[in-house]
Short mmCIF file of C-alpha atoms and ligand atoms in Angstrom, two decimals:
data_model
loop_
_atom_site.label_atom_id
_atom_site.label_comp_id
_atom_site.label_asym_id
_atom_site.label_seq_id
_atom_site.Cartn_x
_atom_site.Cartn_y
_atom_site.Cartn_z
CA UNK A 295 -62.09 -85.00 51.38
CA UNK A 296 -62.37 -88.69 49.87
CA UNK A 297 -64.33 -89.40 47.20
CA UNK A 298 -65.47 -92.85 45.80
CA UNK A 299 -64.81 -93.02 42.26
CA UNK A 300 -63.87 -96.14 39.54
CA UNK A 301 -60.55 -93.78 38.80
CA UNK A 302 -57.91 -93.32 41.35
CA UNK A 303 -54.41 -91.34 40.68
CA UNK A 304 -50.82 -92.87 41.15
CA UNK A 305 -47.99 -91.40 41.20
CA UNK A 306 -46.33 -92.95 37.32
CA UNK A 307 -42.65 -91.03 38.52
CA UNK A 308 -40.97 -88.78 39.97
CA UNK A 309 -38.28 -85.92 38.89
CA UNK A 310 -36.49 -82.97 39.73
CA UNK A 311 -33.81 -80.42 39.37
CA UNK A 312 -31.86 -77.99 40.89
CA UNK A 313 -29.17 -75.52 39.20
CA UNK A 314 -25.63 -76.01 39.45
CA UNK A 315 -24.48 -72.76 41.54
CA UNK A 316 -24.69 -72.51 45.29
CA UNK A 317 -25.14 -69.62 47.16
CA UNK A 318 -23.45 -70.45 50.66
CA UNK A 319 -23.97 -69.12 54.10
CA UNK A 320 -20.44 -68.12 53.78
CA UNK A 321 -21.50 -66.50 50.39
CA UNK A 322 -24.19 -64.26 52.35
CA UNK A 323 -22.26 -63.36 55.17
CA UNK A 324 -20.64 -60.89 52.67
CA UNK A 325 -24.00 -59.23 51.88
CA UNK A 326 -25.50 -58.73 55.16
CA UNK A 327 -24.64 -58.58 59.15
CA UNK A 328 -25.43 -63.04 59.61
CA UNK A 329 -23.03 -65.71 60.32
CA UNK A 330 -23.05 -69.24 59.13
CA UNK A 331 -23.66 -70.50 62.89
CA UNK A 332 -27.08 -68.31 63.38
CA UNK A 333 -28.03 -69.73 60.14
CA UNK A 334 -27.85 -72.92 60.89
CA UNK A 335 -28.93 -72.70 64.31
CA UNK A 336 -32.13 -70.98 62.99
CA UNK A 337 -32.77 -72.52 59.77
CA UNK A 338 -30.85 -75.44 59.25
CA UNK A 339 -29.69 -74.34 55.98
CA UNK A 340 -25.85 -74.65 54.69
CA UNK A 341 -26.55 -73.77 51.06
CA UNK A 342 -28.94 -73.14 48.27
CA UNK A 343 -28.73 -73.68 44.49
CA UNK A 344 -29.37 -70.73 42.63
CA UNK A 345 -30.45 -70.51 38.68
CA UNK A 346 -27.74 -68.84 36.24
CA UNK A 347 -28.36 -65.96 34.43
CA UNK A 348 -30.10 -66.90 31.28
CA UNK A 349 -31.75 -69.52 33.01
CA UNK A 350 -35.34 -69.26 33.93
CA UNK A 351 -38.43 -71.15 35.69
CA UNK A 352 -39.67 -73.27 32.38
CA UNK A 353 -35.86 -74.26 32.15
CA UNK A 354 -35.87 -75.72 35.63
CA UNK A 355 -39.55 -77.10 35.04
CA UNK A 356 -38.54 -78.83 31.53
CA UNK A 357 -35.35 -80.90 33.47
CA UNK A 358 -37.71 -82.07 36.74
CA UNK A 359 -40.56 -82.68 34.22
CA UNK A 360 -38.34 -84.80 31.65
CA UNK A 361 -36.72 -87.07 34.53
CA UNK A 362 -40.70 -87.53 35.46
CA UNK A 363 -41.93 -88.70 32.15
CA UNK A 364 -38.83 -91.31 32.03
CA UNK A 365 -39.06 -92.66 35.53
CA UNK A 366 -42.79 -93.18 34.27
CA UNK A 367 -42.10 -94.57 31.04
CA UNK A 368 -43.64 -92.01 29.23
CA UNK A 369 -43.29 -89.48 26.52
CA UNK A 370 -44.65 -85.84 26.45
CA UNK A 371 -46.87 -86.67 23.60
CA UNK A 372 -48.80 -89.05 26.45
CA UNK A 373 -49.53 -85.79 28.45
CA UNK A 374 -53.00 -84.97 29.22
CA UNK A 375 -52.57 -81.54 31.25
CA UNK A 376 -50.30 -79.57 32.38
CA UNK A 377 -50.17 -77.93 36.06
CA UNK A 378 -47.29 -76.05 36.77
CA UNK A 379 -47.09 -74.62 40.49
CA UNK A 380 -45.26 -71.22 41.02
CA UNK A 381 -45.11 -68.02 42.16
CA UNK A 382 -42.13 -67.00 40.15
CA UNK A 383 -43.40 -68.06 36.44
CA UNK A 384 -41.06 -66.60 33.48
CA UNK A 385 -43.38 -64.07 33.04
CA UNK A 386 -47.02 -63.13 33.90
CA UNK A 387 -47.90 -64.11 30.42
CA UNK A 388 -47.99 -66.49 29.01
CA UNK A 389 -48.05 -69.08 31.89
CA UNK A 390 -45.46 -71.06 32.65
CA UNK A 391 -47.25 -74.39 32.08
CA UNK A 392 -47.60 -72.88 28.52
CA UNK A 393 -44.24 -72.05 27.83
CA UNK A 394 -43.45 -75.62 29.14
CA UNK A 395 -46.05 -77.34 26.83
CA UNK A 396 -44.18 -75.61 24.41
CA UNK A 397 -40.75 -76.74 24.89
CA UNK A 398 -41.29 -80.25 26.60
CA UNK A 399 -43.21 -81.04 22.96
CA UNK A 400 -46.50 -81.90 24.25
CA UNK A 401 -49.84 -81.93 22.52
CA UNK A 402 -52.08 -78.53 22.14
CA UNK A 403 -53.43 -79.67 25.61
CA UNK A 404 -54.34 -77.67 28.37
CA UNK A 405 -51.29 -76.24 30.89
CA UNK A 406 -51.97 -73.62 33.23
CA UNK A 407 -49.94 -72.13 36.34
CA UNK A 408 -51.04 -72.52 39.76
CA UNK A 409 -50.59 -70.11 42.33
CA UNK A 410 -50.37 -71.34 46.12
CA UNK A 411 -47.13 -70.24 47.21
CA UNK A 412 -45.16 -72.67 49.30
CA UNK A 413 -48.46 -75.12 49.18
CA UNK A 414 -48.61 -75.14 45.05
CA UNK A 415 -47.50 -78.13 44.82
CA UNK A 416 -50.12 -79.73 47.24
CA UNK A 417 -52.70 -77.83 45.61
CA UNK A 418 -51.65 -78.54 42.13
CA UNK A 419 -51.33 -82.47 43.07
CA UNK A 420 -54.89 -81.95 44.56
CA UNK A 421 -56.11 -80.77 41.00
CA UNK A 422 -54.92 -83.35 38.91
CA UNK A 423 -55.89 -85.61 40.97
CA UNK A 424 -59.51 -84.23 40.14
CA UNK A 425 -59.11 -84.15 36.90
CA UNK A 426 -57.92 -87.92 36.93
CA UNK A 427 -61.01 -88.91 39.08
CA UNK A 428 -63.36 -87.96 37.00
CA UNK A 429 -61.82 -89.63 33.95
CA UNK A 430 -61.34 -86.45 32.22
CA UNK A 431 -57.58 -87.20 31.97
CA UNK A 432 -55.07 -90.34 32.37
CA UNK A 433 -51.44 -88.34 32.47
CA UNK A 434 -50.93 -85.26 34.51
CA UNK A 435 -47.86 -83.55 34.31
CA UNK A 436 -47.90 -81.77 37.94
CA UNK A 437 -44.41 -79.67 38.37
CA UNK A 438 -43.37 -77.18 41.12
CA UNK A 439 -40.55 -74.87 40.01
CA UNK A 440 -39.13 -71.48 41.30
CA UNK A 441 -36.53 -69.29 40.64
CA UNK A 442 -36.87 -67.48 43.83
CA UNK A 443 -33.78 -65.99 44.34
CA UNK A 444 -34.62 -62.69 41.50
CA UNK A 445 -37.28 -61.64 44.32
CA UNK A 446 -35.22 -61.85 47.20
CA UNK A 447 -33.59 -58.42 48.77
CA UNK A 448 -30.05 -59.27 49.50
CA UNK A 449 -29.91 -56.30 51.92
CA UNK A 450 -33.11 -58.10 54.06
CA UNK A 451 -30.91 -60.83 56.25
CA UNK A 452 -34.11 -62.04 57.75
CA UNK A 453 -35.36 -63.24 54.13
CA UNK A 454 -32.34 -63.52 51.58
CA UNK A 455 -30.79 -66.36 54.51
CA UNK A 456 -33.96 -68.62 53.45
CA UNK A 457 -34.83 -68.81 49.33
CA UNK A 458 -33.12 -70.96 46.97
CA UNK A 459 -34.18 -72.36 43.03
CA UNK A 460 -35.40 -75.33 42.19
CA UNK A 461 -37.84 -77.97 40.50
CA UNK A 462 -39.42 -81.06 41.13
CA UNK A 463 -42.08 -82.82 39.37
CA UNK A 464 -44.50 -86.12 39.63
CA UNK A 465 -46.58 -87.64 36.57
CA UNK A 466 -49.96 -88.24 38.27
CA UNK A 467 -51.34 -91.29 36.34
CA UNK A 468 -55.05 -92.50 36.24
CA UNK A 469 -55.71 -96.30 38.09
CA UNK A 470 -58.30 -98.48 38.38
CA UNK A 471 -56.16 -100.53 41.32
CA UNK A 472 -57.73 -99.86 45.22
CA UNK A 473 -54.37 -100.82 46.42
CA UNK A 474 -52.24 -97.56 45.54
CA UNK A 475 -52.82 -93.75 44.73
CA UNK A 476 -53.99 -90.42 46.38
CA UNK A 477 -56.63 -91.28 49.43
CA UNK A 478 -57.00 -88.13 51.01
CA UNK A 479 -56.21 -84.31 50.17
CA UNK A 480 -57.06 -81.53 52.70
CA UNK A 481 -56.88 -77.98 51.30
CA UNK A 482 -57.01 -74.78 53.26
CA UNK A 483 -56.56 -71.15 53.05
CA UNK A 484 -56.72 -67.83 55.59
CA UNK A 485 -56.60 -64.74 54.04
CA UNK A 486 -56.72 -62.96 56.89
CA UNK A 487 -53.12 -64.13 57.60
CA UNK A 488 -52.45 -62.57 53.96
CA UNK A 489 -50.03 -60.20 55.44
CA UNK A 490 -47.46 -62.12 56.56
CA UNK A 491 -45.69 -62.80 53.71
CA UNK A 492 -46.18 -60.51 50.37
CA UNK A 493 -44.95 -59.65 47.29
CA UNK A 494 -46.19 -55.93 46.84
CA UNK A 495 -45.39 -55.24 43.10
CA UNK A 496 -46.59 -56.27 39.85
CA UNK A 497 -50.00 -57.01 40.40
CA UNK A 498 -52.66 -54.57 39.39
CA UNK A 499 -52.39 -53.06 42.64
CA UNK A 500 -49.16 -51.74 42.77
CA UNK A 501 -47.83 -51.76 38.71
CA UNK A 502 -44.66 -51.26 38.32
CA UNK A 503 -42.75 -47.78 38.34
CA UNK A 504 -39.78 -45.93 39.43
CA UNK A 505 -40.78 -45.47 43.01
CA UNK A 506 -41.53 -49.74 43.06
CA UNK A 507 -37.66 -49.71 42.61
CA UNK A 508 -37.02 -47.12 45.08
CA UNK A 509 -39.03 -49.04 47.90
CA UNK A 510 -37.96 -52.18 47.29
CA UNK A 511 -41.35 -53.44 46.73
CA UNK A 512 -40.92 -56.21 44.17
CA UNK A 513 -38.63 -58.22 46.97
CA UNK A 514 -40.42 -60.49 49.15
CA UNK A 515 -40.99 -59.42 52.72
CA UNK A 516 -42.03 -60.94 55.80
CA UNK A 517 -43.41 -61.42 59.04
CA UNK A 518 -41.21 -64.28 60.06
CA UNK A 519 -42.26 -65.07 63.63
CA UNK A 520 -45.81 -65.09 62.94
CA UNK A 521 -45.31 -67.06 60.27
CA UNK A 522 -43.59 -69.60 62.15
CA UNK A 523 -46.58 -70.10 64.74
CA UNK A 524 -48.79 -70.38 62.02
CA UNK A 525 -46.88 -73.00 60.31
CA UNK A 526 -46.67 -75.10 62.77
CA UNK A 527 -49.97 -75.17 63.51
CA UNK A 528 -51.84 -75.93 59.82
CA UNK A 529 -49.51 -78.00 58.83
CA UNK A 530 -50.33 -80.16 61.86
CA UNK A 531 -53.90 -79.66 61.75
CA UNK A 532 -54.05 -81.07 57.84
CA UNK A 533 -52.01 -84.14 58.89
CA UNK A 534 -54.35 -84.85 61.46
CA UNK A 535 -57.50 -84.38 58.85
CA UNK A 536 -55.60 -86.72 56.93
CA UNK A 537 -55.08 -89.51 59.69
CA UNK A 538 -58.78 -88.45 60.80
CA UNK A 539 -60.28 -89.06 57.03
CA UNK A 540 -58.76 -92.14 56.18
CA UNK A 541 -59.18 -93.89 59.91
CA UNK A 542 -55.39 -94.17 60.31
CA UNK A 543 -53.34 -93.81 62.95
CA UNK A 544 -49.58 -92.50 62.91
CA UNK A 545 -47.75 -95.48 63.04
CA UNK A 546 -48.94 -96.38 59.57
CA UNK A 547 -46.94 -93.61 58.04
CA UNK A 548 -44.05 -94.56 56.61
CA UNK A 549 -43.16 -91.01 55.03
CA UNK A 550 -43.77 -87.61 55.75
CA UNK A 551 -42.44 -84.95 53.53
CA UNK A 552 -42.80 -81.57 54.78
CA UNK A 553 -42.37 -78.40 52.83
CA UNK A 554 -38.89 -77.59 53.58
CA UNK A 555 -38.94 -73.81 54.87
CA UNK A 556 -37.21 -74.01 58.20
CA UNK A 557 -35.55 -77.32 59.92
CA UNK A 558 -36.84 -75.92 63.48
CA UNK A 559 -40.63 -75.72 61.98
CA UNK A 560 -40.43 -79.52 60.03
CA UNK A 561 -38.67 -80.63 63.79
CA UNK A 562 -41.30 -78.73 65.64
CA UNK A 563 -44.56 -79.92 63.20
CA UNK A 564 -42.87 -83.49 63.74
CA UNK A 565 -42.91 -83.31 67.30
CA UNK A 566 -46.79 -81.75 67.76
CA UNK A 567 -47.75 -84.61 65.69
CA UNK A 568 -45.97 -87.29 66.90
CA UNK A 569 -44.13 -88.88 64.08
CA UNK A 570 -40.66 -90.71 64.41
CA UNK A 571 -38.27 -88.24 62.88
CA UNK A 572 -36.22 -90.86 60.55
CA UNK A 573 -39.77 -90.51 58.83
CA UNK A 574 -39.40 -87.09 58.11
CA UNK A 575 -38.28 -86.48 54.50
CA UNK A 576 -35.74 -83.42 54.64
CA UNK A 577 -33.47 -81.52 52.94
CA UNK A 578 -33.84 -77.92 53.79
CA UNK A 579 -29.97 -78.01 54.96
CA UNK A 580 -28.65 -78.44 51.19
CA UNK A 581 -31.75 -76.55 49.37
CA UNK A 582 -33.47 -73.49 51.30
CA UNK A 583 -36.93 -72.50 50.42
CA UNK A 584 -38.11 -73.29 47.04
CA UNK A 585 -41.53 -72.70 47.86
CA UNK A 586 -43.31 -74.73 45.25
CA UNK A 587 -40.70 -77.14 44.18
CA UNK A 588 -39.57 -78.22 47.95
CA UNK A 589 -42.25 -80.99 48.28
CA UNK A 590 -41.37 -82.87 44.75
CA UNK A 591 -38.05 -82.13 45.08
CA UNK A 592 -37.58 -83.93 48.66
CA UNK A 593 -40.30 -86.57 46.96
CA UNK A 594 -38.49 -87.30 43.99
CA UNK A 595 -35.00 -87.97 46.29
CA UNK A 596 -36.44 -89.86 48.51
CA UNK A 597 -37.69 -92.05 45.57
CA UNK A 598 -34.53 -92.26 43.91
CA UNK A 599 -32.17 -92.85 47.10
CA UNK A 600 -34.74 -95.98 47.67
CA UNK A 601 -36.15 -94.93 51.00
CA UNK A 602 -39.76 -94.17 49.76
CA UNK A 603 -40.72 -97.86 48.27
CA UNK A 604 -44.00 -98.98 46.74
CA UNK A 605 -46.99 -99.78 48.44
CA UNK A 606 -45.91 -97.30 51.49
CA UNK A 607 -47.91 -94.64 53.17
CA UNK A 608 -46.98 -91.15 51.92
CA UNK A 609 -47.68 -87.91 53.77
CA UNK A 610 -47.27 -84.61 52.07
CA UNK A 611 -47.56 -81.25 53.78
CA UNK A 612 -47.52 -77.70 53.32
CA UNK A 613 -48.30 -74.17 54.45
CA UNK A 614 -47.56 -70.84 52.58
CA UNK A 615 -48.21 -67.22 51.90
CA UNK A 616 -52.13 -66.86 51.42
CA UNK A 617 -51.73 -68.09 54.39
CA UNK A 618 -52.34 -71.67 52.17
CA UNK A 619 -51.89 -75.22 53.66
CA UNK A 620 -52.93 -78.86 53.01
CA UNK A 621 -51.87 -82.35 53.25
CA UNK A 622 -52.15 -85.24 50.79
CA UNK A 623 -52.12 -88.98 51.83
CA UNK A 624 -51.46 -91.77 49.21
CA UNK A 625 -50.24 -95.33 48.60
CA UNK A 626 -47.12 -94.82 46.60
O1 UT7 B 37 -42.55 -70.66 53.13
C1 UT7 B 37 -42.85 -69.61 54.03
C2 UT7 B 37 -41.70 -68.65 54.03
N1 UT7 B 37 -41.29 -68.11 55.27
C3 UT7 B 37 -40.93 -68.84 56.34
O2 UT7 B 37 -41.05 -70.03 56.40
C4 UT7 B 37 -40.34 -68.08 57.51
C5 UT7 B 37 -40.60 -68.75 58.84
N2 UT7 B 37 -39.81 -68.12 59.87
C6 UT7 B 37 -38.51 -68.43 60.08
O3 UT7 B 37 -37.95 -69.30 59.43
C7 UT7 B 37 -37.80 -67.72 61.20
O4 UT7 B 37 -38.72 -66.88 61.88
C8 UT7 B 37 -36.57 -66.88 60.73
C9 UT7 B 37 -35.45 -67.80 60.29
C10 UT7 B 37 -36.96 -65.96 59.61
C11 UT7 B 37 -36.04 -66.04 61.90
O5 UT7 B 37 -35.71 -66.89 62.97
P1 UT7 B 37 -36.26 -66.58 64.44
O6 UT7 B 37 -35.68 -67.59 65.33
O7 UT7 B 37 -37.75 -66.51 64.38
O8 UT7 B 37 -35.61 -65.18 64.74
P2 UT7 B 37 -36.34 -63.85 65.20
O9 UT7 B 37 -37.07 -63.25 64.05
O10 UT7 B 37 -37.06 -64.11 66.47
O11 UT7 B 37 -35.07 -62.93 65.49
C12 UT7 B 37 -34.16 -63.23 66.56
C13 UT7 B 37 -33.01 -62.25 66.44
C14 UT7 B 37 -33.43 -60.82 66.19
O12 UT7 B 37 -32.55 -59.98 66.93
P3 UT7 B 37 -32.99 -59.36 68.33
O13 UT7 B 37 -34.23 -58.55 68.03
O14 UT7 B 37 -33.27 -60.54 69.20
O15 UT7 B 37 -31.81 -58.55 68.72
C15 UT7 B 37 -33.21 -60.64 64.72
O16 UT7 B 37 -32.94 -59.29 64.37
O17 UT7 B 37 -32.19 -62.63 65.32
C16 UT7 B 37 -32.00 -61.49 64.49
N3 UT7 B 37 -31.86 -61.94 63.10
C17 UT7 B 37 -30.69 -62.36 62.59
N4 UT7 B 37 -29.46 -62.46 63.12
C18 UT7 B 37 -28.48 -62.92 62.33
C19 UT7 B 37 -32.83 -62.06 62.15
N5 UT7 B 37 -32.30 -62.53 61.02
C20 UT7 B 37 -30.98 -62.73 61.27
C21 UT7 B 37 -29.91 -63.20 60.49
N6 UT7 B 37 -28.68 -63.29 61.06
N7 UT7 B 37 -30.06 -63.58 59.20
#
């Protein structure tokens, strides 16, 4: 939906970070029955970076989020709010976004996590943007991190092949200018898909317990096929609501970035909706899946490598467990 407001958000700068260690194809070979070529044929991957013991989600957060205050020229003490995307937060409590406030040295102001899965980031941009509309707030710290890889089975080929660490994170700044900012965000879910891709334990339904451990249950686990099809098709269907809400047509994209879960779905999502692929932000070969954190992590590359400029048409997408989606569409 658009919205006609005095207040419009801009993106102030970009930031991310992604641990030192990589956990090769080669490296996974020697933990279950896969081989670097069906990897790559299948996924595009080559490697993913992997957090080091000791080394949690706030960590990863603090490094994306302190790049994004000084590409914006900002200091924590300017925050506003705090959104920090993630389904792997240091704990359940406190939130992430709290422990974060805590160590980036902001102001007693409100933080809380966000929980979308692979779409957080989308969501949580969609948010603060709302928050920023409504003149509530003028800096938004808005951060996806995840240390995915201590909720991954190594003995499940079909999942441990995908999931890497990471953060990236944007400062989402209050404007008065028409000319730039967020123009369009289209959020969906479908529970009904729910299934596809879980996390059984920890919640209330399934606390945690001996025979947790025995099953397995506190890995990920999924239905990868189906959720393949599916991707595909939201993540095309929320570009088009975003071409469709803002009259545009595709040519006046300059950038997509797609969440990063699977070169064959970001080729086959390009190719359904008919965007030139040296528009297509990617980097799934050198990261993996960091659910949250792939969006502002290709984002704040793309920024710093020069290819996204200002004043250019930005598309982000995602889809993820839930099953979540959405697009945003801004002026960067
Ligand atoms: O953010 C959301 C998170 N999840 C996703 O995005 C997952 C989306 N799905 C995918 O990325 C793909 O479905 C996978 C990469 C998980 C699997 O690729 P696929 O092309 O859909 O393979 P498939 O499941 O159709 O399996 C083809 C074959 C099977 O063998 P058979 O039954 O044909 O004999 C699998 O057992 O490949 C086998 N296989 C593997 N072989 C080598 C599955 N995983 C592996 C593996 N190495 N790691």
């Amino acid at each position: 939906m658009t919205s006609k407001t005095p207040f419009r958000t801009r993106i102030a700068g970009t930031g991310s970070y992604l641990p030192e260690k990589l956990l090769t194809n080669a490296d996974i070979e020697k933990l279950v029955d896969t081989n670097d070529a069906w990897i790559r044929e299948r996924t595009g991957i080559q490697h993913r970076h992997i957090a080091a013991d000791g080394e949690f989600t706030s960590d990863l957060a603090l490094k994306a989020a302190q790049k994004a205050l000084e590409a914006a020229n900002l200091t924590a003490q300017d925050l506003d709010l705090i959104i920090v995307c993630t389904v792997s937060p240091d704990q359940v409590m406190p939130s992430c976004a709290c422990v974060l406030q805590q160590k980036i040295g902001a102001r007693n102001i409100m933080a809380f996590d966000l929980s979308a899965a692979c779409s957080g980031f989308v969501y949580g941009l969609a948010t603060a943007d709302q928050f920023i509309r409504t003149g509530m707030y003028k800096n938004v710290l808005v951060v996806g991190a995840e240390v995915l890889h201590r909720y991954v089975n190594y003995k499940d080929r079909e999942t441990c092949i995908l999931f890497g660490d990471g953060a990236g994170a944007v400062i989402a700044q209050r404007t008065t200018s028409e000319t730039e900012g967020i123009m369009s965000a289209h959020l969906r879910s479908d529970g009904s898909l729910g299934d596809l891709f879980v996390l059984p334990a920890g919640g209330s339904a399934m606390p945690f317990d001996q025979s947790v451990l025995d099953r397995g249950d506190q890995y990920v686990r999924m239905k990868g096929r189906e959720i393949f099809k599916h991707a595909v098709r939201t993540m095309s269907q929320v570009c088009q609501d975003a071409l469709d809400a803002n009259a545009m047509t595709i040519d006046q994209i300059d950038w997509v970035i797609p969440h990063q879960a699977n070169l064959r779905i970001i080729d086959a999502v390009g190719s359904h909706f008919g965007i030139e692929p040296e528009k297509v932000v990617i980097n799934v070969q050198t990261m993996g899946n960091t659910s949250a954190a792939t969006v502002p992590v290709a984002f704040d590359q793309a920024v710093r490598d020069g290819r996204i400029k200002r004043g250019q048409h930005v598309l982000l997408t995602a889809f993820g467990a839930g099953l979540t989606s959405g697009s945003i569409m801004m002026k960067f």
